[in-house]
mmCIF file of C-alpha atoms in Angstrom:
data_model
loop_
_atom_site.group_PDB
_atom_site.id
_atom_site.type_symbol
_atom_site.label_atom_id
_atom_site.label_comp_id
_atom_site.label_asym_id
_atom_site.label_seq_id
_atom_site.Cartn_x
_atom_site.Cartn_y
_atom_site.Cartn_z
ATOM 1 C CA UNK A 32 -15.299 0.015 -17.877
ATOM 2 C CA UNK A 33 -14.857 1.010 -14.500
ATOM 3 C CA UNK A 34 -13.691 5.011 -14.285
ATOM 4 C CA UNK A 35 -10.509 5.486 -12.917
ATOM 5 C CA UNK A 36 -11.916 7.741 -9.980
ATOM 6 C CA UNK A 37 -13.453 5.296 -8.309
ATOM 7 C CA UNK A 38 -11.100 2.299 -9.297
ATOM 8 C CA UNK A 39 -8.702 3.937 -7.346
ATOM 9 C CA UNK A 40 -11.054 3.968 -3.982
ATOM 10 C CA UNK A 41 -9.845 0.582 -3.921
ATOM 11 C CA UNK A 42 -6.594 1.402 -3.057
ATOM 12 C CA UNK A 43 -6.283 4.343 -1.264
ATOM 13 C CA UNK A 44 -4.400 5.370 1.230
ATOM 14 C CA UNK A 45 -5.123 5.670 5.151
ATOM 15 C CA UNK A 46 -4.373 8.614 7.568
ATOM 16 C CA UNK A 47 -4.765 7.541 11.031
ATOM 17 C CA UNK A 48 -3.484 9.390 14.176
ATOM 18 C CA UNK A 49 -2.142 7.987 17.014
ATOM 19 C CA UNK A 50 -4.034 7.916 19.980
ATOM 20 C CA UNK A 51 -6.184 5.838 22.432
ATOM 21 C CA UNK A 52 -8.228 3.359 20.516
ATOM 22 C CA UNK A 53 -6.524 3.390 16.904
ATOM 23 C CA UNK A 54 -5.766 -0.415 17.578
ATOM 24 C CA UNK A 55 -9.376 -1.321 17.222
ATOM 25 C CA UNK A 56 -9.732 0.992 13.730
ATOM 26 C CA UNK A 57 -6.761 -1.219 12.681
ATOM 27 C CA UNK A 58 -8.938 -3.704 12.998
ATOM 28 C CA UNK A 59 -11.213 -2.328 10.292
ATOM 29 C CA UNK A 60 -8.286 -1.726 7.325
ATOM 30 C CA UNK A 61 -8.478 -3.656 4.553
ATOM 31 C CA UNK A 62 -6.018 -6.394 4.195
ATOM 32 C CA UNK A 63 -2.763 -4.774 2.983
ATOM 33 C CA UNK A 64 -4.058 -1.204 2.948
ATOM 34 C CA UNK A 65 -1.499 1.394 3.149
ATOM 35 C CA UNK A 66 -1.445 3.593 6.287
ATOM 36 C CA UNK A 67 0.394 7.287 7.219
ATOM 37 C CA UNK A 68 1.407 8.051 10.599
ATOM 38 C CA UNK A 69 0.595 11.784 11.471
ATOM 39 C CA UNK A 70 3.179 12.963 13.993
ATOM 40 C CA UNK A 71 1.748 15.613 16.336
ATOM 41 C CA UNK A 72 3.568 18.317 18.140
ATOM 42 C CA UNK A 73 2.320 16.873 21.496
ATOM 43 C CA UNK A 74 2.822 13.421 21.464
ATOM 44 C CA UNK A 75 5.620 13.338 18.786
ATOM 45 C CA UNK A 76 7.531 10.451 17.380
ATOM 46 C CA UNK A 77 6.963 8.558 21.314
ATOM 47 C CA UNK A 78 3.596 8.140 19.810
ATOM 48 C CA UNK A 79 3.845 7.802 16.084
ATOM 49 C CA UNK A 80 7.217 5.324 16.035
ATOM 50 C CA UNK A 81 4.924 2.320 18.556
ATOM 51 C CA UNK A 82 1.618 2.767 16.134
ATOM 52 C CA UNK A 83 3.779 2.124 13.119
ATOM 53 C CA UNK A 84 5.360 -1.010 14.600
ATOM 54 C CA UNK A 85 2.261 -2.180 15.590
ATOM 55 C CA UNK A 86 0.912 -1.332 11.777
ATOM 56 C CA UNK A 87 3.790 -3.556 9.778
ATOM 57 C CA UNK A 88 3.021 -6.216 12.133
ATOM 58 C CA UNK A 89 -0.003 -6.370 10.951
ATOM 59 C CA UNK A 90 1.339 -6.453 7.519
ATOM 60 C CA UNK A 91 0.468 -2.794 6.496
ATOM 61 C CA UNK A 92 2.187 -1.001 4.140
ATOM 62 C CA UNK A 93 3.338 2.032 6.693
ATOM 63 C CA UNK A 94 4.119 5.471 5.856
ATOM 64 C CA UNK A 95 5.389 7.800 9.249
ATOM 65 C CA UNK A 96 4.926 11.043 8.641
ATOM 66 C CA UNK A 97 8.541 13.049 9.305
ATOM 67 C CA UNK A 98 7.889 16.020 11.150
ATOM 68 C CA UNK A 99 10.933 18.264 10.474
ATOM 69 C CA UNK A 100 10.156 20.664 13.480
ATOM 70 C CA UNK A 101 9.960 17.817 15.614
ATOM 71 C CA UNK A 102 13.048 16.475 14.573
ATOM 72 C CA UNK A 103 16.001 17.183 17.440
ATOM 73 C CA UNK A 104 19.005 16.990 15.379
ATOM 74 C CA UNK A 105 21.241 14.583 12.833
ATOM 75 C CA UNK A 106 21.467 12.591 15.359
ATOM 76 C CA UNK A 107 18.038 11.708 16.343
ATOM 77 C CA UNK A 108 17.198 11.981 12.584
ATOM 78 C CA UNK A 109 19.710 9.452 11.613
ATOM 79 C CA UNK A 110 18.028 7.502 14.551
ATOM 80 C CA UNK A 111 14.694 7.605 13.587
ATOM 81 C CA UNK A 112 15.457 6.648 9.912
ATOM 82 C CA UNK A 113 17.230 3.405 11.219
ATOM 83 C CA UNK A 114 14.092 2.802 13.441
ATOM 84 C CA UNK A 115 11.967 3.135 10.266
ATOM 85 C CA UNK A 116 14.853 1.464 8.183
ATOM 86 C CA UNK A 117 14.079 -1.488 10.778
ATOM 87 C CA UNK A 118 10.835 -1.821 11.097
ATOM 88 C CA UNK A 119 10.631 -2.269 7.085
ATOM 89 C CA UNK A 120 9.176 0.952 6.131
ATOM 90 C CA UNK A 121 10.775 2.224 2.389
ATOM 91 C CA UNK A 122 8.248 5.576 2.404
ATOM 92 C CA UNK A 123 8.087 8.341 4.547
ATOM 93 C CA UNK A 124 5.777 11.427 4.531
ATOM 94 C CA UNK A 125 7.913 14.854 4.987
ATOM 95 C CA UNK A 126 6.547 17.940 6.287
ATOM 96 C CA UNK A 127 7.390 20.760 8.459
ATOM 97 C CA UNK A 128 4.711 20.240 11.460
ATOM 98 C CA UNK A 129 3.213 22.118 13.424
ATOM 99 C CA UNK A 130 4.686 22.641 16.212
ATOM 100 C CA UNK A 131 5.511 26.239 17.079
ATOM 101 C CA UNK A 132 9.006 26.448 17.439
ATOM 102 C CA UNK A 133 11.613 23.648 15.845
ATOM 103 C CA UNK A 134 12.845 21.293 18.686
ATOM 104 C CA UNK A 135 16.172 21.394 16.355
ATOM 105 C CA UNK A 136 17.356 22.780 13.417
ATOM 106 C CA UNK A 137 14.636 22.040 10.915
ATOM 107 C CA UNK A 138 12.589 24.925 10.299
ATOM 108 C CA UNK A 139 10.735 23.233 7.619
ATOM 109 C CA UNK A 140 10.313 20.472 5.613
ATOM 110 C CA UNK A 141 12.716 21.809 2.649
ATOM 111 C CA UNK A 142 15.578 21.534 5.581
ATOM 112 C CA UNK A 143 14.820 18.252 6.691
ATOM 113 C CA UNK A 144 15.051 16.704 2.854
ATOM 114 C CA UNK A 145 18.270 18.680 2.071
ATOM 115 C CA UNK A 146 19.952 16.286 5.368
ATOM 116 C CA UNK A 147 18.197 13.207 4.295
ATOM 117 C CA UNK A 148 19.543 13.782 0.795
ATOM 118 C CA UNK A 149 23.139 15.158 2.216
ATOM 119 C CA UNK A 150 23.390 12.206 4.302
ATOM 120 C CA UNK A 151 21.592 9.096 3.089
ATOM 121 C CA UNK A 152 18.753 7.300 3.635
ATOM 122 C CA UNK A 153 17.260 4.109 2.692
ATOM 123 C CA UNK A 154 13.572 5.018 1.702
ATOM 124 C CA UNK A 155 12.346 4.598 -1.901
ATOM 125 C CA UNK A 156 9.427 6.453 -1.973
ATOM 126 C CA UNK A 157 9.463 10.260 -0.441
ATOM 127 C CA UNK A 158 6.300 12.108 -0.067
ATOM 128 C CA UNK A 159 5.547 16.173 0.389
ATOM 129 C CA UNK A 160 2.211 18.336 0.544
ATOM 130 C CA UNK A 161 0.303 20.408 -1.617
ATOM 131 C CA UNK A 162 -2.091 22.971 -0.462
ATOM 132 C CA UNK A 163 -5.001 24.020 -2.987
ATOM 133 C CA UNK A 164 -6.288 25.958 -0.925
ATOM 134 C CA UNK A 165 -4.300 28.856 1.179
ATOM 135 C CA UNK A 166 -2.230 27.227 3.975
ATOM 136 C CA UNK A 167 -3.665 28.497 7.629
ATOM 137 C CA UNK A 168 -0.491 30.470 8.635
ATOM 138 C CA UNK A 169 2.250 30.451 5.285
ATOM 139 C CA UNK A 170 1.607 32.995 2.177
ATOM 140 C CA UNK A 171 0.643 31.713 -0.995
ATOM 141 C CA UNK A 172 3.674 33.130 -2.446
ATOM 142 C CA UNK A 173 6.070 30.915 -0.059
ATOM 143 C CA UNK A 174 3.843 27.005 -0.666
ATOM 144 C CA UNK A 175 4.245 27.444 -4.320
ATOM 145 C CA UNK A 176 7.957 28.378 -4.137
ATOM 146 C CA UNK A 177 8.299 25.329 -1.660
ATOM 147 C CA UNK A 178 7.037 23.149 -3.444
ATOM 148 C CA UNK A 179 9.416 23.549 -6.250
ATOM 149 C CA UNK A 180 12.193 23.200 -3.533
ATOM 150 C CA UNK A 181 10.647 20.207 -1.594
ATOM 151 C CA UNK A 182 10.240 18.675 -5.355
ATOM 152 C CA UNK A 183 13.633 17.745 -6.271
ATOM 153 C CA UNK A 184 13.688 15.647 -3.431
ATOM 154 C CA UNK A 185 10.541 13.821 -2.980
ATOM 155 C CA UNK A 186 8.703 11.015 -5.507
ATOM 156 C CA UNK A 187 4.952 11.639 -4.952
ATOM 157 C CA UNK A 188 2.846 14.573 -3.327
ATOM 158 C CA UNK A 189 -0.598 14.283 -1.771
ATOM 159 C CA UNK A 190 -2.488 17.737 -1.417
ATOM 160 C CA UNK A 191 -4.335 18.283 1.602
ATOM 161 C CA UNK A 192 -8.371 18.149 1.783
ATOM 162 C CA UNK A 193 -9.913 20.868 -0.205
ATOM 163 C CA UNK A 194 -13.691 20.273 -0.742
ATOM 164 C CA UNK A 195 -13.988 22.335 -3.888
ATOM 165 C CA UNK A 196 -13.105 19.977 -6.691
ATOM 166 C CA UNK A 197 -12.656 23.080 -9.127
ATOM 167 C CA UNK A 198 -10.013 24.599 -6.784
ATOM 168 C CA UNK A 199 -8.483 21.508 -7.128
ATOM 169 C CA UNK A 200 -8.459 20.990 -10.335
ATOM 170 C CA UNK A 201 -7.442 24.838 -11.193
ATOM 171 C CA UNK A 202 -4.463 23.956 -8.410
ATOM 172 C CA UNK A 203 -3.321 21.264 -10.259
ATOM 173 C CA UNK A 204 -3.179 22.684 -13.589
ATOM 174 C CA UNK A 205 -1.461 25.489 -12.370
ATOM 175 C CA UNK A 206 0.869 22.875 -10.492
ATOM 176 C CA UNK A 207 1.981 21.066 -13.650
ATOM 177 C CA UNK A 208 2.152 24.352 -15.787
ATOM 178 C CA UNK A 209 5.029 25.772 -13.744
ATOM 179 C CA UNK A 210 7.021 21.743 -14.029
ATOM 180 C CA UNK A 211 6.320 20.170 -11.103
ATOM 181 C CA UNK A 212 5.253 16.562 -12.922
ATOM 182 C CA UNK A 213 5.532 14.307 -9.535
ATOM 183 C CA UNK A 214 2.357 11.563 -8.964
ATOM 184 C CA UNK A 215 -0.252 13.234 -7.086
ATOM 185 C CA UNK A 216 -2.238 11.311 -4.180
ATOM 186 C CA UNK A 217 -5.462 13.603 -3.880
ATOM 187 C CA UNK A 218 -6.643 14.014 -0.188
ATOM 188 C CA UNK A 219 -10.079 13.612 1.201
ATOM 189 C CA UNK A 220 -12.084 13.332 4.268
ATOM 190 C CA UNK A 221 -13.366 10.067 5.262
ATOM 191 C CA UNK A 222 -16.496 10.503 7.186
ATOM 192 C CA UNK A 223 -16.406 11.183 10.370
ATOM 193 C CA UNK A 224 -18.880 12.685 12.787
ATOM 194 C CA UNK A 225 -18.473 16.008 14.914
ATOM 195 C CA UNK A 226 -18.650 14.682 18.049
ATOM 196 C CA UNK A 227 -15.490 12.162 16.987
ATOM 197 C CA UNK A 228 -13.834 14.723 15.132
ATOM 198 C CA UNK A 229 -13.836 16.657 18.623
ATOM 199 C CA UNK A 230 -13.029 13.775 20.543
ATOM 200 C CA UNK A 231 -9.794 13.319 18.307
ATOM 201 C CA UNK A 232 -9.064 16.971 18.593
ATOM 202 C CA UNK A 233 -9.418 16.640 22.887
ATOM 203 C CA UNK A 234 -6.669 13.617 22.696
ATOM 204 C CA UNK A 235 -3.839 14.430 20.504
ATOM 205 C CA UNK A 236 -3.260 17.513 22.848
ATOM 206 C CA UNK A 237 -4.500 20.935 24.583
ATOM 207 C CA UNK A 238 -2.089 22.552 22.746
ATOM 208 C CA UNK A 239 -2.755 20.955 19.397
ATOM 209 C CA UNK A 240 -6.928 20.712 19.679
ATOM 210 C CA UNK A 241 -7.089 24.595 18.830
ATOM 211 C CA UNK A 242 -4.806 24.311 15.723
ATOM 212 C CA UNK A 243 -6.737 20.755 14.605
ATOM 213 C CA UNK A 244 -9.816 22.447 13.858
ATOM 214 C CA UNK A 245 -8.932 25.708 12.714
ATOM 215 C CA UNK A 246 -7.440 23.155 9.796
ATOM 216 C CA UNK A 247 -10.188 20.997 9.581
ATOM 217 C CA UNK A 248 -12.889 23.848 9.858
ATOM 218 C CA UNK A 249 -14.218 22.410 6.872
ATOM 219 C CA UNK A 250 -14.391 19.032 7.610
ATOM 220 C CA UNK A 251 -16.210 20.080 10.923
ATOM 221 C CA UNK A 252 -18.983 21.903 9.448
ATOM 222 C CA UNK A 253 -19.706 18.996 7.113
ATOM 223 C CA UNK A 254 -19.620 16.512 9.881
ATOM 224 C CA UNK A 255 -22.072 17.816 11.422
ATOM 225 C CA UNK A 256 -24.771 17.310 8.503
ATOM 226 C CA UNK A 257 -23.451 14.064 7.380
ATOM 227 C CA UNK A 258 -20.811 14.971 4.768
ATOM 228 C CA UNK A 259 -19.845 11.922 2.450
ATOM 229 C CA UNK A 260 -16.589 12.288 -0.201
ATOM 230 C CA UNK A 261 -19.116 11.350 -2.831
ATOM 231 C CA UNK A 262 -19.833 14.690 -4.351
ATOM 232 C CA UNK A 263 -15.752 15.754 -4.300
ATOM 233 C CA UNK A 264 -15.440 12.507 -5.904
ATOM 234 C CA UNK A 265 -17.376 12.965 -8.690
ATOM 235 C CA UNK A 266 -16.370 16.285 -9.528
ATOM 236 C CA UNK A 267 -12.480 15.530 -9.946
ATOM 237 C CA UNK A 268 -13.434 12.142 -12.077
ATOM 238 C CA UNK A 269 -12.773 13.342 -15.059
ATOM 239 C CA UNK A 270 -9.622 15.244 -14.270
ATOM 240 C CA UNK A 271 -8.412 11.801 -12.176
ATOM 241 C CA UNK A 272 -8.417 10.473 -16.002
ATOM 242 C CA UNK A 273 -6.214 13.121 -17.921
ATOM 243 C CA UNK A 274 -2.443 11.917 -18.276
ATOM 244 C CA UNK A 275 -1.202 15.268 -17.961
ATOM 245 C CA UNK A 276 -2.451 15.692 -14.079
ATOM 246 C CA UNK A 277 -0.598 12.412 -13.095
ATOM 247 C CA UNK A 278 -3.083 11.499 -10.552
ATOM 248 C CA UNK A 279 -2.232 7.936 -9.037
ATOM 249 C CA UNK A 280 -4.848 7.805 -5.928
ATOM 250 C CA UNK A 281 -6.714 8.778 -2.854
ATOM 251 C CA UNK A 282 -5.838 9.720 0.266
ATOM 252 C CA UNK A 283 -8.289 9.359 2.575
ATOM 253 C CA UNK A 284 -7.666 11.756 6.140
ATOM 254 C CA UNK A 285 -9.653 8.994 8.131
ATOM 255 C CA UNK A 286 -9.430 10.745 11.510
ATOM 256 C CA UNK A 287 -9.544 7.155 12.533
ATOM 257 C CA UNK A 288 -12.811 6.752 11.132
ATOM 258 C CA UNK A 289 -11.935 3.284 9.567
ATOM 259 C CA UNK A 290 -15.153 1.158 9.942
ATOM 260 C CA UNK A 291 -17.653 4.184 8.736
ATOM 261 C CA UNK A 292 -14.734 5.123 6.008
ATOM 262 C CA UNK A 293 -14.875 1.634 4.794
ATOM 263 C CA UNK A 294 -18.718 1.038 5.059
ATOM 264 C CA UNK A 295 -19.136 4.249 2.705
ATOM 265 C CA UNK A 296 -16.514 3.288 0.509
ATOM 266 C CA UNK A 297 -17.896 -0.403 -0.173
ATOM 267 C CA UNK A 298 -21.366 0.864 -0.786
ATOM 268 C CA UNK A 299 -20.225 3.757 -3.165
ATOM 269 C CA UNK A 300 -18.061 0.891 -5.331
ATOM 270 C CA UNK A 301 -21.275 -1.175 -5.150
ATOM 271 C CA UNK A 302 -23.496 1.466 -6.289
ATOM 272 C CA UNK A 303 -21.173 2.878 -9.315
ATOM 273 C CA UNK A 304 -20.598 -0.585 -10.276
ATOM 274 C CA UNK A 305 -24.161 -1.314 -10.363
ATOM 275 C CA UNK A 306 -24.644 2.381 -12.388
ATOM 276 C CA UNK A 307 -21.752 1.164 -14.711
ATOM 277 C CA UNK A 308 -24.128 -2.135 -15.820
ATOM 278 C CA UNK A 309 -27.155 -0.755 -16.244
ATOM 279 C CA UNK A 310 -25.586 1.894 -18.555
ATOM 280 C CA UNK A 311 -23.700 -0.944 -20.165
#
């Protein structure tokens, strides 16, 4: 019987960034896959609203990420959830960005969910993010308190990449000991190589190149001697399987890596289901 770890690498979910070239690693989805949006503080929703229109019609589950910092006011928040609203999107991705100083009132993500719920909206499915690992610039302290906030609102969280699957499990333990019971989408890399994770960092912005690696320090180190999710993968399999850590899927930070995501993916399904027959 196939373990629910790698069942799940299926089905996971995309993150793809919108830049030059991210039609062609449409191309290389899988029929139906789900996508997120990422919304930098750069290019901004001018960017992330066209790649989303072009994703649903292509028939892709999309999820925008909804940058609260980047967010002007009720007004243009109530206008971007009718865009979304319109374009057939019923799941959106909150977070606070990172831009450096709110373009409106939205400090943070906990802000933008209180006006969403204060005022309406249409979407069925509301996603926020969990950090098992310390967040580059906010105390520990402050994540784990906003989390609890952010909770009450949202349906499903998805924790950002951490490469140490004991953190990770440890994190979510801790999670679910203090009440916080929402489905959990686990995050990790797809593979990428350094010299396209610098070329993404060069085009979604001077200003947001620096701040891109610092995050992804980790996943630029590993590029650069051929990391795979494999390992990370194996080591949260059995935790994947407890009920109590509610773990519905992956989500895979593609840097819009599709066609070497995908190759990897298909030949680790092959592999375990050829493991999984020999072991009978």
């Amino acid at each position: 019987m196939e373990r629910a770890a790698i069942a799940a690498l299926r089905t996971p979910r995309f993150e793809m960034v919108p830049m030059r070239g991210v039609e062609e690693a449409i191309d290389h989805l899988p029929q139906g896959a789900i996508v997120t949006v990422t919304c930098s503080p750069t290019h901004g929703f001018d960017a992330t609203v066209p790649l989303v229109r072009e994703l649903r019609r292509r028939g892709h589950p999309t999820v925008p990420h909804l940058a609260a910092r980047m967010v002007e006011g009720p007004d243009h928040l109530a206008q971007l959830i009718d865009t979304f609203d319109e374009l057939g999107v019923n799941d959106v991705f909150v977070i606070a960005g990172d831009a450096e100083t709110p373009r409106g009132p939205y400090d943070g993500a906990l802000g933008l969910l209180e006006a969403m719920h204060d005022n309406g909206h249409p979407f069925e499915q509301i996603g926020i993010t969990g950090y098992p690992e310390r967040h580059a610039v906010i105390p520990d302290t402050q994540t784990i308190a906003a989390m609890a906030d952010k909770a009450r609102f949202a349906t499903y969280i998805v924790s950002q990449i951490c490469f140490d699957a004991t953190t990770v499990e440890e994190w979510i333990a801790a999670m679910r000991a203090r009440g916080i019971d929402l489905p959990l989408h686990i995050g990790i890399p797809g593979v990428v190589d350094r010299t396209r994770l610098l070329r993404i960092s060069g085009r979604i912005g001077l200003r947001d190149a620096a701040r891109f690696l610092t995050k992804q320090a980790g996943v630029a180190v590993r590029a650069a001697v051929g990391y795979t999710p494999d390992r990370l993968i194996d080591g949260l399999t059995d935790v994947f399987e407890r009920p109590e850590s509610r773990i519905v899927g992956w989500h895979v930070f593609s840097f819009n890596e599709i066609a070497r995501t995908n190759k990897w993916r298909t030949a680790l399904l092959a592999r375990r289901l050829e493991e999984e027959k020999e072991t009978g």
